[in-house]
Coordinates of C-alpha atoms in Angstrom, one line a residue:
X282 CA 38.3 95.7 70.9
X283 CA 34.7 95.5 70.2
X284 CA 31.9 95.2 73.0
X285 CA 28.5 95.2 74.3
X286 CA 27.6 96.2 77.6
X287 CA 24.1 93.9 77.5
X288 CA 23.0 95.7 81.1
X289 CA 23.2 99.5 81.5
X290 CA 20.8 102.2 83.0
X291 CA 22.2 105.1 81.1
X292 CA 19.2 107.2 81.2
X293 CA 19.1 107.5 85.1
X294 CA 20.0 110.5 86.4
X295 CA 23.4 110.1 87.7
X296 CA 24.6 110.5 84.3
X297 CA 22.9 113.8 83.4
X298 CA 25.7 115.5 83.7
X299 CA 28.2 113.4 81.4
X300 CA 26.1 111.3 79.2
X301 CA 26.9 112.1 75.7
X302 CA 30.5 112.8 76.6
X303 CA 30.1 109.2 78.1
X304 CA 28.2 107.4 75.2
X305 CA 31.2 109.6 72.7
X306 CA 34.1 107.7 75.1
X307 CA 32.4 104.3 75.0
X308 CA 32.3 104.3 71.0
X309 CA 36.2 105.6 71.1
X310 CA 37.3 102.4 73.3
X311 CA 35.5 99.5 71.7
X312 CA 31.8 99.4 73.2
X313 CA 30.0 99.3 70.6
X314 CA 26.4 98.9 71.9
X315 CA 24.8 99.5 75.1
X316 CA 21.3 98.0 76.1
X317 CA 19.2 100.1 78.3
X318 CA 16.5 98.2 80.0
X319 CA 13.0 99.6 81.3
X320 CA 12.0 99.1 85.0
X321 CA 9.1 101.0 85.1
X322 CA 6.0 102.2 83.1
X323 CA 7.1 105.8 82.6
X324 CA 10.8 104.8 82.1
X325 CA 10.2 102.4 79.4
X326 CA 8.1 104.5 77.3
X327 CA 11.0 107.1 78.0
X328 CA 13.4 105.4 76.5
X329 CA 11.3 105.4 73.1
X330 CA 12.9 109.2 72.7
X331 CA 16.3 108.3 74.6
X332 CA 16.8 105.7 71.8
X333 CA 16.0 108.2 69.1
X334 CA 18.8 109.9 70.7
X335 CA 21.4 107.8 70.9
X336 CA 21.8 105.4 68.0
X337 CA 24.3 102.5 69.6
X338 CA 21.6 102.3 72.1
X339 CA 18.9 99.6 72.2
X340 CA 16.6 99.2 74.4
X341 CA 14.2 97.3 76.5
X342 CA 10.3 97.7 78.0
X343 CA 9.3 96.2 81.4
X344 CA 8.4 96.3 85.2
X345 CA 11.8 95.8 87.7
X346 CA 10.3 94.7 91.2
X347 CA 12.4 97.5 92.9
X348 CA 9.9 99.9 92.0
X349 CA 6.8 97.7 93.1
X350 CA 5.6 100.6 95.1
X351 CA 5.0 102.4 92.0
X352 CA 2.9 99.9 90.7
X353 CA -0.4 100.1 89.6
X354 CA -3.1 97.8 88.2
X355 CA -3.4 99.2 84.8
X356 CA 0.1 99.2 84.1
X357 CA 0.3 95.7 82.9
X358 CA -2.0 96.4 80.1
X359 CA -1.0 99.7 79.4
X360 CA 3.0 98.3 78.7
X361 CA 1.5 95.5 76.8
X362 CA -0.2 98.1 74.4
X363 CA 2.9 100.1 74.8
X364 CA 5.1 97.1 73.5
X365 CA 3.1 95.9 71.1
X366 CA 2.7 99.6 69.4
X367 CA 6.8 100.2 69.8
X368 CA 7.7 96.2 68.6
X369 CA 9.4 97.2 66.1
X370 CA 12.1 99.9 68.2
X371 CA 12.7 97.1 70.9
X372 CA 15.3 94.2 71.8
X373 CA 13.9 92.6 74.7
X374 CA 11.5 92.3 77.3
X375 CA 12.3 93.3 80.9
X376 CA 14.2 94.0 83.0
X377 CA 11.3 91.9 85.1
X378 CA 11.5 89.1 87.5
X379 CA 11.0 88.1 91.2
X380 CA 13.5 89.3 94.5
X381 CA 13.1 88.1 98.0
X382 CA 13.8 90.7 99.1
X383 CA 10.7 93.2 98.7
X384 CA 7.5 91.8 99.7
X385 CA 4.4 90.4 97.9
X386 CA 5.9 87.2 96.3
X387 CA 2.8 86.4 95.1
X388 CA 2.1 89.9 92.9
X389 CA 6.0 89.9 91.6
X390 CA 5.6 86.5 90.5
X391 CA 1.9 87.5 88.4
X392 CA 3.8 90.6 86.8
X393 CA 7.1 88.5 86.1
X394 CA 4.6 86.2 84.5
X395 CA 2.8 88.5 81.9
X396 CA 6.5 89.5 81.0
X397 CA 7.5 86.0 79.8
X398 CA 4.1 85.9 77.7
X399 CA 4.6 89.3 76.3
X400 CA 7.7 88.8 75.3
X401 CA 6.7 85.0 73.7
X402 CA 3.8 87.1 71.8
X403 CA 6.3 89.8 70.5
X404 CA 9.0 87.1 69.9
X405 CA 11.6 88.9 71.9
X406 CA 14.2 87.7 74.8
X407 CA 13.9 88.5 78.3
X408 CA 16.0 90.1 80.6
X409 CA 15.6 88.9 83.9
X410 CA 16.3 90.0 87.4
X411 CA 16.9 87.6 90.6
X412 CA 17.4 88.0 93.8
X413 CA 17.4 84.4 96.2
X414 CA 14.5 83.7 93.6
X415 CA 16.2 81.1 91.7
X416 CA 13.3 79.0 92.7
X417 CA 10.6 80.9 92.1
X418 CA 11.9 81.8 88.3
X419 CA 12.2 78.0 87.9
X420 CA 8.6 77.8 89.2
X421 CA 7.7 80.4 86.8
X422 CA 9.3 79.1 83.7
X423 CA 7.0 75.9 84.5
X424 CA 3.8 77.6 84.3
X425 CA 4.3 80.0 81.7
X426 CA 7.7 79.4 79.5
X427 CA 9.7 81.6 77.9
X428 CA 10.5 80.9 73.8
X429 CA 13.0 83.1 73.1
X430 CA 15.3 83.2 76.0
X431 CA 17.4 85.9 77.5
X432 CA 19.6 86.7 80.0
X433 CA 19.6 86.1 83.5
X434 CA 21.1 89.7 84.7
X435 CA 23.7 89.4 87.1
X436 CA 24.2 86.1 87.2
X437 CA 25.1 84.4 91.0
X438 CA 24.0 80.8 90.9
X439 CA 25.5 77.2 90.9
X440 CA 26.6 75.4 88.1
X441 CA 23.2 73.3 87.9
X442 CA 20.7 76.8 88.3
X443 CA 23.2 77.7 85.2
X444 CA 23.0 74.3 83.4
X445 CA 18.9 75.0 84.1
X446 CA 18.7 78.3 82.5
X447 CA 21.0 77.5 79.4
X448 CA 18.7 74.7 78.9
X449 CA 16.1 77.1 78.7
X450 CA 18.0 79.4 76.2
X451 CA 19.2 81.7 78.2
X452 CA 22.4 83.9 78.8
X453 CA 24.0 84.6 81.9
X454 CA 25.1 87.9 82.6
X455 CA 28.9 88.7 83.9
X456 CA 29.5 91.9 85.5
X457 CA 31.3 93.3 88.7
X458 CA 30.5 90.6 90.9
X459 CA 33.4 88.7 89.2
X460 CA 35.9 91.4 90.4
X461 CA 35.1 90.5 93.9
X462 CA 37.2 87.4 95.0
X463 CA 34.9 86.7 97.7
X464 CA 32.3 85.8 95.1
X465 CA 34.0 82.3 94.6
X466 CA 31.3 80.1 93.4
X467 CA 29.8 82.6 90.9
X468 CA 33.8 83.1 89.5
X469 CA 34.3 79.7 89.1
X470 CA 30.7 79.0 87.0
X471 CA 31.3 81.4 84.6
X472 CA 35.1 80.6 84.5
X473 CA 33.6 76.9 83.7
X474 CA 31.2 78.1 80.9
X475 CA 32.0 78.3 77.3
X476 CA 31.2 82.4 75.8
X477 CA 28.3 81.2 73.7
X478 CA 26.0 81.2 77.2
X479 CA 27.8 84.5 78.8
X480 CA 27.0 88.3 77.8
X481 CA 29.1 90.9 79.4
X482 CA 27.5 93.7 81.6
X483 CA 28.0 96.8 83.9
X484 CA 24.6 97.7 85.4
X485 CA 25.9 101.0 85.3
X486 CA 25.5 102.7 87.7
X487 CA 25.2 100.2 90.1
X488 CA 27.4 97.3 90.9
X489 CA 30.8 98.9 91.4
X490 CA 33.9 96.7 90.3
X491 CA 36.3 95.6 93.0
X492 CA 38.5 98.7 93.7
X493 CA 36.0 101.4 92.7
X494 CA 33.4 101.1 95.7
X495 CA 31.6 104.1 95.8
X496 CA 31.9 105.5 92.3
X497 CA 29.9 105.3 89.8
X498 CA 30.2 102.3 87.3
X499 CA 29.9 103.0 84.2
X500 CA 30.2 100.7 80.5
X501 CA 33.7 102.5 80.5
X502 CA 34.3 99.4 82.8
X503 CA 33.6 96.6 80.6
X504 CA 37.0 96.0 79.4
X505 CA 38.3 95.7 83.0
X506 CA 35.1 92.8 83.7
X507 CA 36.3 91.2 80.7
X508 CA 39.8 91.2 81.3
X509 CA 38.8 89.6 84.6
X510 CA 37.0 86.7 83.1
X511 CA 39.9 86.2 80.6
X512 CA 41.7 85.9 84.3
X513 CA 39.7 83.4 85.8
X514 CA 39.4 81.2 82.4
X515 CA 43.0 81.6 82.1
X516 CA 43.1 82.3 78.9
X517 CA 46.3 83.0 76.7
X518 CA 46.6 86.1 74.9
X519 CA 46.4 84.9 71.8
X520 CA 43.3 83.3 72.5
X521 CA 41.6 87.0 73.9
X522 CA 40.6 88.3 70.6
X523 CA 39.0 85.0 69.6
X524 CA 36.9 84.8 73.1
X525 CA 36.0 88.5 72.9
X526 CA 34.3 88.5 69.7
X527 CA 32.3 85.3 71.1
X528 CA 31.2 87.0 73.6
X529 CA 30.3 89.9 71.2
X530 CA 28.7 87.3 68.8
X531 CA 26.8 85.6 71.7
X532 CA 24.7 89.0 72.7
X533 CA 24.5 90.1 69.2
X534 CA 22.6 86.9 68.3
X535 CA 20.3 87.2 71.6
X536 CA 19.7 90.3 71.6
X537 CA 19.7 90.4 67.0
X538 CA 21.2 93.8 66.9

C-alpha cells in the first residue's frame, strides 16, 4: 500500500500529544506523504520548522477564511514575501478560498484572489477551500486565473462544478464525506470520475469518517476512505492496486513531490 493524505493539519494541537508516534505509524501502514496546509500568517511560517522536522511532510503557505478575524492588512504582503523567500521549501499555495458562511464576501474573495496570483508567480498549485461558494470561486477564476491548478479540498459539488474545475486543472479532494451515505450526490461524482482528477484526503483532525463521530481523524484513516471509493466504483480486487497507485501518481504529479 502506498498513500498520500493530500489534506492534513498535523501541526494543530490536538496531536501534541501523539504526533511523532503518529507520523512513525503512518510510514509503517503505507502513507507515505502527508501535506500540511497553512491557514494563517503565523501557521504557515510555522510550518517552515515543522517541515524541517518531519521529512514525509510537505507543506503549504496561505490564509483559510476561518480565521478572518485574525486577519490583518499587512498580512497579504507579508506571506507574499514569506512565500517568495521559502519557494523553494513549498508545494502549494493555500489552503485559501471563499465560505458563505463567515461574513465579508467581498474581503474573502480579495484575499482568495492574491492567492491564485501568488501561487501563478511562484508556479505552484492551489489548494482551495469552499463552502456554498462554488459560485464565487468560478467568479474568481474569471478575473484572476489560476495556471497551475490544485485541488479543490473536500470536494461536494455536481458533476458539472467538477467537469468545471477539471477543466481548470484541478483535483478534487475525497475524504470522509464519502463514508457518509447520506452524502449521495458527492459519492456518486467521484464514483463517476476517473483517479487522474481525485487525491485522497483526511483533514485530520476534522471531518470524522462515518462510524468514528467524535474522534479525532487522523491520516491513519486513509485506507478506510480509499477502501470506500474502491466501494462505490466497484472496483474488483484485482483492479485495487492499479487504481491506488493512480491515485498516488495523480497527487504526486500535482503536488511534484
Amino acid at each position: 500500500m502506498a498513500f498520500i493524505d493530500s489534506h492534513c493539519h498535523l501541526d494543530f494541537t490536538e496531536f501534541d500529544a501523539e504526533r511523532a508516534q503518529l507520523i512513525k505509524q503512518c510510514q509503517q501502514q503505507g502513507i507515505e506523504k502527508l501535506i500540511v496546509p497553512g491557514v494563517t500568517l503565523a501557521q504557515s511560517q510555522a510550518l517552515i520548522a515543522f517541515a524541517a522536522q518531519h521529512t514525509n511532510v510537505g507543506i503549504a503557505a496561505g490564509l483559510h477564511p476561518y480565521f478572518l478575524a485574525q486577519y490583518q492588512h499587512n498580512h497579504l504582503m507579508t506571506l507574499t514575501e514569506f512565500a517568495e523567500q521559502h519557494r523553494s521549501q513549498l508545494i502549494a499555495i493555500g489552503e485559501c478560498g471563499i465560505d458563505r458562511s463567515i461574513d465579508d464576501l467581498a474581503l474573502q474573495t480579495q484575499i482568495f484572489e492574491h492567492h491564485i496570483v501568488l501561487a501563478n508567480q511562484l508556479e505552484l498549485p492551489l489548494i482551495v477551500h469552499h463552502r456554498q461558494s462554488h459560485d464565487l470561486i468560478a467568479q474568481a477564476f474569471k478575473r484572476c486565473k489560476p495556471k497551475f491548478g490544485g485541488v479543490i479540498h473536500a470536494f461536494s459539488g455536481s458533476m458539472q462544478q467538477a467537469q468545471y474545475y477539471i477543466k481548470h486543472g484541478f483535483k478534487l479532494g475525497v475524504g470522509g464525506v464519502i463514508t457518509y451515505p447520506r452524502a449521495q450526490k458527492t459519492r456518486s461524482v467521484v464514483a463517476a470520475l476517473a483517479a487522474e482528477h481525485l487525491v485522497l484526503e483526511t483533514d485530520s483532525p476534522s471531518m470524522p469518517l462515518a462510524g468514528f463521530q467524535g474522534q479525532v481523524n487522523t491520516p491513519l484513516q486513509l485506507p478506510l476512505i480509499f477502501a470506500q471509493l474502491c466501494e462505490l466504483k466497484q472496483l474488483k480486487e484485482q483492479e485495487k492496486g492499479i487504481f491506488e497507485q493512480q491515485l498516488y501518481e495523480s497527487c504526486s504529479a500535482l503536488f511534484r513531490i
